[in-house]
Short mmCIF file of C-alpha atoms in Angstrom, two decimals:
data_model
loop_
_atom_site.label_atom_id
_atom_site.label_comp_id
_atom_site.label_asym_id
_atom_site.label_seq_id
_atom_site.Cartn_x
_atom_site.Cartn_y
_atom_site.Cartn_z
CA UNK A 1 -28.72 85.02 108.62
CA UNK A 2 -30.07 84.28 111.64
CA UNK A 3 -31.24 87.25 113.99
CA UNK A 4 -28.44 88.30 116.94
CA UNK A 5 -29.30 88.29 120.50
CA UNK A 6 -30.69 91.64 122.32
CA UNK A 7 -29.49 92.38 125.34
CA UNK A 8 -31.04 94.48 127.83
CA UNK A 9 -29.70 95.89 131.25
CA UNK A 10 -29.35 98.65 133.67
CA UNK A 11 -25.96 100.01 133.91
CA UNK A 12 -24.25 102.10 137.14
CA UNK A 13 -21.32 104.42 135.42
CA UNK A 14 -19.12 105.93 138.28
CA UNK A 15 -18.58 109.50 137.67
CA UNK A 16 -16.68 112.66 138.97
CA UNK A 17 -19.93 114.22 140.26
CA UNK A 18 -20.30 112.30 143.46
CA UNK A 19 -23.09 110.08 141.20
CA UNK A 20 -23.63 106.66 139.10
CA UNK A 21 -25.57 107.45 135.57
CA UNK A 22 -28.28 104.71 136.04
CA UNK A 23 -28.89 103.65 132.06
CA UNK A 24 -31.75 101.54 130.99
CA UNK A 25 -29.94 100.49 127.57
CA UNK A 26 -30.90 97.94 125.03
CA UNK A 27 -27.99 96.18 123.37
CA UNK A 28 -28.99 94.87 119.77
CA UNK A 29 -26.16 94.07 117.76
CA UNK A 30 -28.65 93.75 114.69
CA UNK A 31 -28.19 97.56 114.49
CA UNK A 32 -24.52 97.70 113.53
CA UNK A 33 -24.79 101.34 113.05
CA UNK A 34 -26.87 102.45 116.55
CA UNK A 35 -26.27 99.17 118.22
CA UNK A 36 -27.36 100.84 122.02
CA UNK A 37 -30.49 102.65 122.94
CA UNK A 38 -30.31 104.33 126.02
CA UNK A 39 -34.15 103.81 127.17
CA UNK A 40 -34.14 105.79 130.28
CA UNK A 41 -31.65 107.57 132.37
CA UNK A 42 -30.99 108.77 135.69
CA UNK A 43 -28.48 108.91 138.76
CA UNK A 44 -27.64 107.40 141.83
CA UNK A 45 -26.02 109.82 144.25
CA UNK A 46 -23.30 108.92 146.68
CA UNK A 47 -22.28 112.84 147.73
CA UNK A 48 -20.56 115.68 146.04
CA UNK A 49 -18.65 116.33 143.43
CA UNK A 50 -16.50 117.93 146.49
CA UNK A 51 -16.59 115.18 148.80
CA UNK A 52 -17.16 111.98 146.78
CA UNK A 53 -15.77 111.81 142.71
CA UNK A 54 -15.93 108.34 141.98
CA UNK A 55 -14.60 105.66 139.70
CA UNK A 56 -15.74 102.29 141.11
CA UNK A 57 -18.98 101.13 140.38
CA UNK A 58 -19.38 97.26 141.58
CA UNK A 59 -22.65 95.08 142.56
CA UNK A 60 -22.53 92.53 145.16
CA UNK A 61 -21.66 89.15 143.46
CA UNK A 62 -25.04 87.52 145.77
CA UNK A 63 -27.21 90.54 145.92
CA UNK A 64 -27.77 92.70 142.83
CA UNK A 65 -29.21 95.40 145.06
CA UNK A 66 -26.12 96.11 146.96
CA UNK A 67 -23.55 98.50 144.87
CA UNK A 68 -20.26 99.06 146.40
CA UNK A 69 -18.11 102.20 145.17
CA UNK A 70 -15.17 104.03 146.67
CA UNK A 71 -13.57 107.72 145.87
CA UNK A 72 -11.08 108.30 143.56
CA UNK A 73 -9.77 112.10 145.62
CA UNK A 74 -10.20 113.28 149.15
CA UNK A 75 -13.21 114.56 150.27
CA UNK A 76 -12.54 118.79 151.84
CA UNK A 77 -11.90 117.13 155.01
CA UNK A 78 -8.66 115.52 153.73
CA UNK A 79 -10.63 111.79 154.06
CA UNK A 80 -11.10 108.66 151.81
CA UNK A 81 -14.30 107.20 151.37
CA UNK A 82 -15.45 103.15 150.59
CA UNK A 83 -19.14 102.47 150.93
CA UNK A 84 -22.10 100.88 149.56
CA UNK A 85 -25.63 101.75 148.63
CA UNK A 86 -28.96 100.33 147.77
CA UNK A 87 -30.20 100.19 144.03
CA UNK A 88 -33.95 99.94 145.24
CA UNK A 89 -33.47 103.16 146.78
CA UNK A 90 -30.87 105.26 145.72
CA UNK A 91 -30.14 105.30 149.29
CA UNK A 92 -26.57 105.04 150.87
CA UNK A 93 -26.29 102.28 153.16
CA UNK A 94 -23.02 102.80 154.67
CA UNK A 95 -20.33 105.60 154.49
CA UNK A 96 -16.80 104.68 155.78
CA UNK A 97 -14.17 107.64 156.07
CA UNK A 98 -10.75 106.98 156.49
CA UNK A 99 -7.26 108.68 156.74
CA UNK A 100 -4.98 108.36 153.86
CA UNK A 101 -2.45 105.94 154.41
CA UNK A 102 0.72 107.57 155.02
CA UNK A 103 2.53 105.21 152.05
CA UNK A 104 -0.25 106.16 149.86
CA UNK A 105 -0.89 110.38 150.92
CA UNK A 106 -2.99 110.55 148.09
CA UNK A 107 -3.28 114.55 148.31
CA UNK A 108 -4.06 114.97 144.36
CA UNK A 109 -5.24 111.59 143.97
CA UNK A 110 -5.84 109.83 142.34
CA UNK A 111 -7.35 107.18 145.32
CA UNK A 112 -9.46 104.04 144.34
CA UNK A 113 -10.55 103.22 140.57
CA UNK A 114 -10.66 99.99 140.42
CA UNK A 115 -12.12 96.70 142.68
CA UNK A 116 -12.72 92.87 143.21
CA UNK A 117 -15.12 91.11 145.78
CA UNK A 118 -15.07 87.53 147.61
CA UNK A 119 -18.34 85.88 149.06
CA UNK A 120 -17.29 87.57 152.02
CA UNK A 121 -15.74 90.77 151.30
CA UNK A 122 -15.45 94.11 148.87
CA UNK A 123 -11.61 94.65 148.06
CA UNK A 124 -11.06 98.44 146.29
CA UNK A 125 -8.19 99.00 144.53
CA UNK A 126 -5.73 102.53 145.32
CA UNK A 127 -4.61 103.43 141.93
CA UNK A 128 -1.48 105.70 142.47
CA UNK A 129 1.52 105.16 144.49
CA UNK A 130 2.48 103.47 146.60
CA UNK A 131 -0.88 100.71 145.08
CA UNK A 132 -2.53 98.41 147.78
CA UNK A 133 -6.21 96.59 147.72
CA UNK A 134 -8.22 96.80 150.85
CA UNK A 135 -10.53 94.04 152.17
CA UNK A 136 -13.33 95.19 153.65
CA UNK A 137 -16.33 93.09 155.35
CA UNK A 138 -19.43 93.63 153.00
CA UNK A 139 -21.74 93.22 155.63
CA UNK A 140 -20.22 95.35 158.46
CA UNK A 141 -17.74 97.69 156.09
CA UNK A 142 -15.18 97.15 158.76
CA UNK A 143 -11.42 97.20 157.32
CA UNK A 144 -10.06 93.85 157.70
CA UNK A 145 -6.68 94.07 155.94
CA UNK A 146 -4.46 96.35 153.42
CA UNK A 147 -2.09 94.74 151.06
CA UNK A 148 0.25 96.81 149.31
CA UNK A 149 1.62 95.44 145.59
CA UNK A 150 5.37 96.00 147.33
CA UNK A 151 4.77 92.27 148.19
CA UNK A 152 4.89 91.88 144.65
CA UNK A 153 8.11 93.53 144.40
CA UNK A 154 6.96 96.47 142.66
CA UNK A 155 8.77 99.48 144.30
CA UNK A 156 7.03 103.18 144.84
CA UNK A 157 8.15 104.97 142.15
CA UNK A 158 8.23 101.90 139.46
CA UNK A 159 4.73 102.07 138.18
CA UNK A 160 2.00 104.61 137.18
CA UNK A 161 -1.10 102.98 138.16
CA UNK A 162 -2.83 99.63 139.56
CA UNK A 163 -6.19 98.02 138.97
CA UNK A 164 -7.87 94.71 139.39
CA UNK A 165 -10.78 92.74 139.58
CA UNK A 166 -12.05 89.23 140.84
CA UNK A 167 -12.54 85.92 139.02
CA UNK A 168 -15.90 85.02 138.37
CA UNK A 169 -15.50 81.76 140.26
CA UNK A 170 -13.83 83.93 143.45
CA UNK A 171 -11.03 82.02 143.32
CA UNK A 172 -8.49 84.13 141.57
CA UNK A 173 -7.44 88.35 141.97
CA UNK A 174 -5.90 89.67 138.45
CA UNK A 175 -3.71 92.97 139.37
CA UNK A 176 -2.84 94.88 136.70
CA UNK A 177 0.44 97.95 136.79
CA UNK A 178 1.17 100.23 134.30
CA UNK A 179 5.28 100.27 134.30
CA UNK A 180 7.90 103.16 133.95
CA UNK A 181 10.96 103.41 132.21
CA UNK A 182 14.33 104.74 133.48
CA UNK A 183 13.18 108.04 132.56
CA UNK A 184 10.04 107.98 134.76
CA UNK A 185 7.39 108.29 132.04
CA UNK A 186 4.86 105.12 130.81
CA UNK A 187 6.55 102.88 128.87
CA UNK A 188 3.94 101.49 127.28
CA UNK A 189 4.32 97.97 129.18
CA UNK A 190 1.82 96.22 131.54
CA UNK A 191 2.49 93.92 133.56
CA UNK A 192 -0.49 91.28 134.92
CA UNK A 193 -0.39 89.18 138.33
CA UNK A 194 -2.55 86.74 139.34
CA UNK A 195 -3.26 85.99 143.06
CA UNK A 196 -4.79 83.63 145.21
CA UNK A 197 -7.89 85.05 146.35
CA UNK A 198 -7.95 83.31 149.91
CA UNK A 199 -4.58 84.41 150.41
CA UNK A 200 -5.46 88.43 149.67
CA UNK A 201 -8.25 88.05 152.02
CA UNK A 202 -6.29 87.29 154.69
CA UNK A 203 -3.51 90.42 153.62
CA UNK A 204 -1.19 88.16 151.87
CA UNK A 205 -0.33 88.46 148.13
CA UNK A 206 0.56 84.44 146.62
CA UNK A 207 1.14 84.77 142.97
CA UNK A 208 -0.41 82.31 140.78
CA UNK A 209 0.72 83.69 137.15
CA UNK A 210 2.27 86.67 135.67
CA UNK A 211 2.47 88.36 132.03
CA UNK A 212 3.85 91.46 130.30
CA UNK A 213 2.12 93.09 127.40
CA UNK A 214 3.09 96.07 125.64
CA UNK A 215 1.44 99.40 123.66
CA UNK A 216 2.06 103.03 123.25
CA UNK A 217 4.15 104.56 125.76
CA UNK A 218 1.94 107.28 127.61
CA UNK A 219 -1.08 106.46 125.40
CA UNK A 220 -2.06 102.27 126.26
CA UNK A 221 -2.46 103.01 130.32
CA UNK A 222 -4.55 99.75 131.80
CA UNK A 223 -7.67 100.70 133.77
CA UNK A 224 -10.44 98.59 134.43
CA UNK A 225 -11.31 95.01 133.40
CA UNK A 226 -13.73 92.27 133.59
CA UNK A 227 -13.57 88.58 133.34
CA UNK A 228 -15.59 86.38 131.05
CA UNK A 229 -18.59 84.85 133.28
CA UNK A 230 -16.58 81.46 131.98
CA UNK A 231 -13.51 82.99 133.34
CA UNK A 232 -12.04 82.02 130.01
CA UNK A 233 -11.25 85.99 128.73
CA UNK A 234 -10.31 89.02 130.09
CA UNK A 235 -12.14 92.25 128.78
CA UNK A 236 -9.12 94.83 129.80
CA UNK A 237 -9.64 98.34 129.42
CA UNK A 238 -6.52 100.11 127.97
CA UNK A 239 -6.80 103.61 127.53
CA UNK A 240 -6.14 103.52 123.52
CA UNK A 241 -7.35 100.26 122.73
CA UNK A 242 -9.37 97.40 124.10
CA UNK A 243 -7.34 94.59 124.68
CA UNK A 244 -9.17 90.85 125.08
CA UNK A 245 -6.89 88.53 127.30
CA UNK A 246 -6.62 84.48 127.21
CA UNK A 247 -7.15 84.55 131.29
CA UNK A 248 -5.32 81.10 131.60
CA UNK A 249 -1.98 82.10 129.46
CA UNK A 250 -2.47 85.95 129.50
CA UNK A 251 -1.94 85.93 125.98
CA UNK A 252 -3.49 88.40 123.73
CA UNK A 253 -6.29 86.99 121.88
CA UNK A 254 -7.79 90.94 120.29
CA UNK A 255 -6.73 94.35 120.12
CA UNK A 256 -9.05 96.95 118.42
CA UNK A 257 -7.94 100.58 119.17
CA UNK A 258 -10.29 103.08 120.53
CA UNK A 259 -9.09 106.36 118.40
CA UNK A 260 -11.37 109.26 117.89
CA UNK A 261 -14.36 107.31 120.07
CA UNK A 262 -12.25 107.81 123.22
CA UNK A 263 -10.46 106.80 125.78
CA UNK A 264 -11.56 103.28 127.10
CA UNK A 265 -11.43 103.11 131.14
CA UNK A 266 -14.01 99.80 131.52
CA UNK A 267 -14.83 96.87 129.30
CA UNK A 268 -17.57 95.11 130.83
CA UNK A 269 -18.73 91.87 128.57
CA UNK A 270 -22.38 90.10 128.28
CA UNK A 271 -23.15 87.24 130.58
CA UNK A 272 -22.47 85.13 126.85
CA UNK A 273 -19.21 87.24 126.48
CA UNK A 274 -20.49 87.40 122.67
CA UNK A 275 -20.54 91.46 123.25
CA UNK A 276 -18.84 94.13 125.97
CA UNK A 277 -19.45 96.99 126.91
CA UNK A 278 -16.97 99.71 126.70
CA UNK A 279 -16.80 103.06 128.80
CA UNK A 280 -14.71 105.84 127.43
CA UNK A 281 -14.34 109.74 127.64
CA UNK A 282 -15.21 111.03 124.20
CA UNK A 283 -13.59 114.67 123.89
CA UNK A 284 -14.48 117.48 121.14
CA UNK A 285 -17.82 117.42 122.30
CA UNK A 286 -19.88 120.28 121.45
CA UNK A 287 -20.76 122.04 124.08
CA UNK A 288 -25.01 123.28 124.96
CA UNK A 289 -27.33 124.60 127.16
CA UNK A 290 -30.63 123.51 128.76
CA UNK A 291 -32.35 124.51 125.63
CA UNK A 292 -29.77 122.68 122.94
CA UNK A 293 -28.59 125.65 122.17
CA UNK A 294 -24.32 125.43 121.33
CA UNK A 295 -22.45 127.50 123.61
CA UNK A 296 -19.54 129.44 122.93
CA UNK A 297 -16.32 129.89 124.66
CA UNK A 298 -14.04 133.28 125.40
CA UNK A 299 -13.41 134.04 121.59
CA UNK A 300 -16.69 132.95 120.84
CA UNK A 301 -16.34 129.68 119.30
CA UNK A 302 -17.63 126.86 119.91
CA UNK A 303 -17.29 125.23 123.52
CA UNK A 304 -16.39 121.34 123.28
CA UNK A 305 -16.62 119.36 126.00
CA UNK A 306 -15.41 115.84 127.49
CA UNK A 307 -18.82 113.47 127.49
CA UNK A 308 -19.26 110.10 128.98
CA UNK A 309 -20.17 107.40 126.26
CA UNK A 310 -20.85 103.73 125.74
CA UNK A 311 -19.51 101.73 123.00
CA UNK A 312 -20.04 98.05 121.69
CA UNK A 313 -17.11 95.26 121.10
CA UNK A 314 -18.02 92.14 119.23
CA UNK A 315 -16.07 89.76 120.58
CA UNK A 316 -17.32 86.64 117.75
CA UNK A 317 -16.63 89.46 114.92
CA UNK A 318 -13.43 91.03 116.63
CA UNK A 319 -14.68 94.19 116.05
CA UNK A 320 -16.14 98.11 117.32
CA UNK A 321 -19.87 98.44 116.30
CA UNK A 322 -21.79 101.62 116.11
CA UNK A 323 -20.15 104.74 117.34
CA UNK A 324 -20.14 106.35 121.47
CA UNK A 325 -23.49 106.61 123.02
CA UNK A 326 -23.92 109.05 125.73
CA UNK A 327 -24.90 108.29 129.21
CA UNK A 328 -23.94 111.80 130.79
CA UNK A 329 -24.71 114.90 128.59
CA UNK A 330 -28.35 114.88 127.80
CA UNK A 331 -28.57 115.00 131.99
CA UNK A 332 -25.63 117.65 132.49
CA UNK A 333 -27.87 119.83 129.92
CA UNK A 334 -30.58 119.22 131.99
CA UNK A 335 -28.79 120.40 134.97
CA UNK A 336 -27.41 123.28 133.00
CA UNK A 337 -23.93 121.95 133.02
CA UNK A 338 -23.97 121.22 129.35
CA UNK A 339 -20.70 123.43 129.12
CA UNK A 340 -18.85 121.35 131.70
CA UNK A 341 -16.92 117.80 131.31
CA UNK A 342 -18.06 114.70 132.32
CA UNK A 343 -15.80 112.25 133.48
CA UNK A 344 -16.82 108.39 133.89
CA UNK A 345 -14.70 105.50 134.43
CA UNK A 346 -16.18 102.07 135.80
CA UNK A 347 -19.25 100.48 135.38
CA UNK A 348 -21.44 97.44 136.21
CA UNK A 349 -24.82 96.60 135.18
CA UNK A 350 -27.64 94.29 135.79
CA UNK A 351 -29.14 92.36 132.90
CA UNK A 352 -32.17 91.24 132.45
CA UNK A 353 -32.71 87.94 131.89
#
């Protein structure tokens, strides 16, 4: 058989510290077993762990130097934050803090997870209640508009969480809400809208297409997506599983559950869409210090810990390869925080052509 592809790239995973890990990885599906090799690693700060815990990573559409993130809590100053930074740097370019909305208080979170871009503008998503995107001018950061999924007809109260993410083309918004049932809890069902993208630039929500799929109730929770660079597929994060997504009939195409990797909050595929790349929070981790050396909890077992990993979906075979790679631990042991969870959710990535 003819050799697979390798893929290489530098991936931004958003993180609870108030950082991106930067990953140098090399993708070779050749390797079934150890399919990524995380070449080099290091971070990208944005702030604090007390002022800026993050879950958005997402590069500028025309400028692969520009990242744009916003916070997922409020800073110790009771404020929101949406900026973006330079990759050649490290270096923050702007910082905008903002009042919570008084719809959307936001005091325990969570805030912003998720977001989409235009040409023109960089459009974070709030993730609790009541949901809304913001459209904000990349080059100035100024706030141009707020649009709350009540335009949709989805009532506070009615849904867990909301996420979306842009078209490829820039034509198209997909919002995704993870329903409640009568008793309050997720039901398992998630509901998908399409909007017009000039339309939610402007604050208005025009729906172009809508869907309902279903999982476990309290376990298959939608997070973050991506489309195909085709715009054919969807690559939807969902908690349990990895669901892939027929973007013109929102019809499932694959499901491959996640289990004892983790749970999957990003699936981000290849420019070919052959291969994605899945985020997820991989628990029973053992615990270690600087040294490697396990560390031990109260009674004097051993300490296990949440880690930050990278997994590979085939999309040709319709299938997980390899097991969780980590992108967080060997710098929290570093750091001596090898005894202390680290909590991802988005990513993006450069590859190299």
């Amino acid at each position: 058989a003819a050799a697979k592809k390798t893929y290489t790239a530098t991936v931004y995973v958003a993180g609870h510290g108030g950082h991106f890990a930067k990953a140098d990885v090399t993708i070779d599906p050749n390797n079934e077993n150890d399919p990524i090799k995380v070449n080099n690693l290091d971070m990208v700060n944005i702030g604090t762990s007390v002022t800026h815990k993050t879950h958005d990573a997402r590069i500028d559409a025309t400028d692969s130097n520009i990242l744009f993130w916003s916070t997922y809590a409020l800073d110790d100053k009771g404020k929101q934050h949406v900026g973006k930074s330079d990759l050649k740097t490290g270096n923050v370019i702007k910082d905008v803090a903002m009042d919570p909305d008084p719809r959307a208080p936001g005091k325990t979170g969570p805030l912003y997870c998720a977001s989409g871009q235009s040409k023109n503008y960089f459009m974070p998503v709030f993730m609790g209640n009541e949901g809304y995107i913001d459209v904000f001018d990349k080059k100035t950061m100024e706030h141009k508009n707020r649009v709350f999924i009540s335009d949709l007809g989805y009532k506070a109260g009615t849904y867990q969480f909301v996420h979306g993410v842009n078209s490829n083309d820039l034509k198209k918004f997909l919002i995704t809400v993870v329903m409640k049932g009568e008793d309050g809890k997720m039901n398992g069902k998630q509901d998908f809208i399409v909007v017009d993208m000039a339309s939610l630039e402007k604050g208005k929500m025009k729906e172009l297409a809508k869907a309902t799929l279903a999982g476990e109730a309290g376990k298959t929770i939608t997070f973050r997506q991506y489309f195909s660079k085709d715009d054919k597929l969807i690559f939807q994060a969902a908690g349990d599983r990895v669901w892939i997504i027929d973007a013109a009939t929102l019809k499932l195409v694959d499901e491959k559950m996640t289990g004892a990797n983790g749970q999957d909050h990003d699936a981000m595929p290849t420019p070919d869409a052959k291969y994605a790349l899945l985020t997820l929070r991989t628990s029973n981790v053992p615990g270690c210090d600087p040294e490697g050396k396990p560390v031990a909890d109260k009674e004097g077992k051993p300490l296990m810990i949440t880690d930050g990993t990278l997994m590979v979906y085939d999309a040709d075979a319709k299938k997980l390869i390899g097991k969780p790679v980590s992108v967080c631990f060997d710098c929290h042991k570093k750091m001596a925080k090898g005894d202390k969870n680290a909590i991802l959710c988005g990513l993006d990535a450069n590859y190299k052509k």
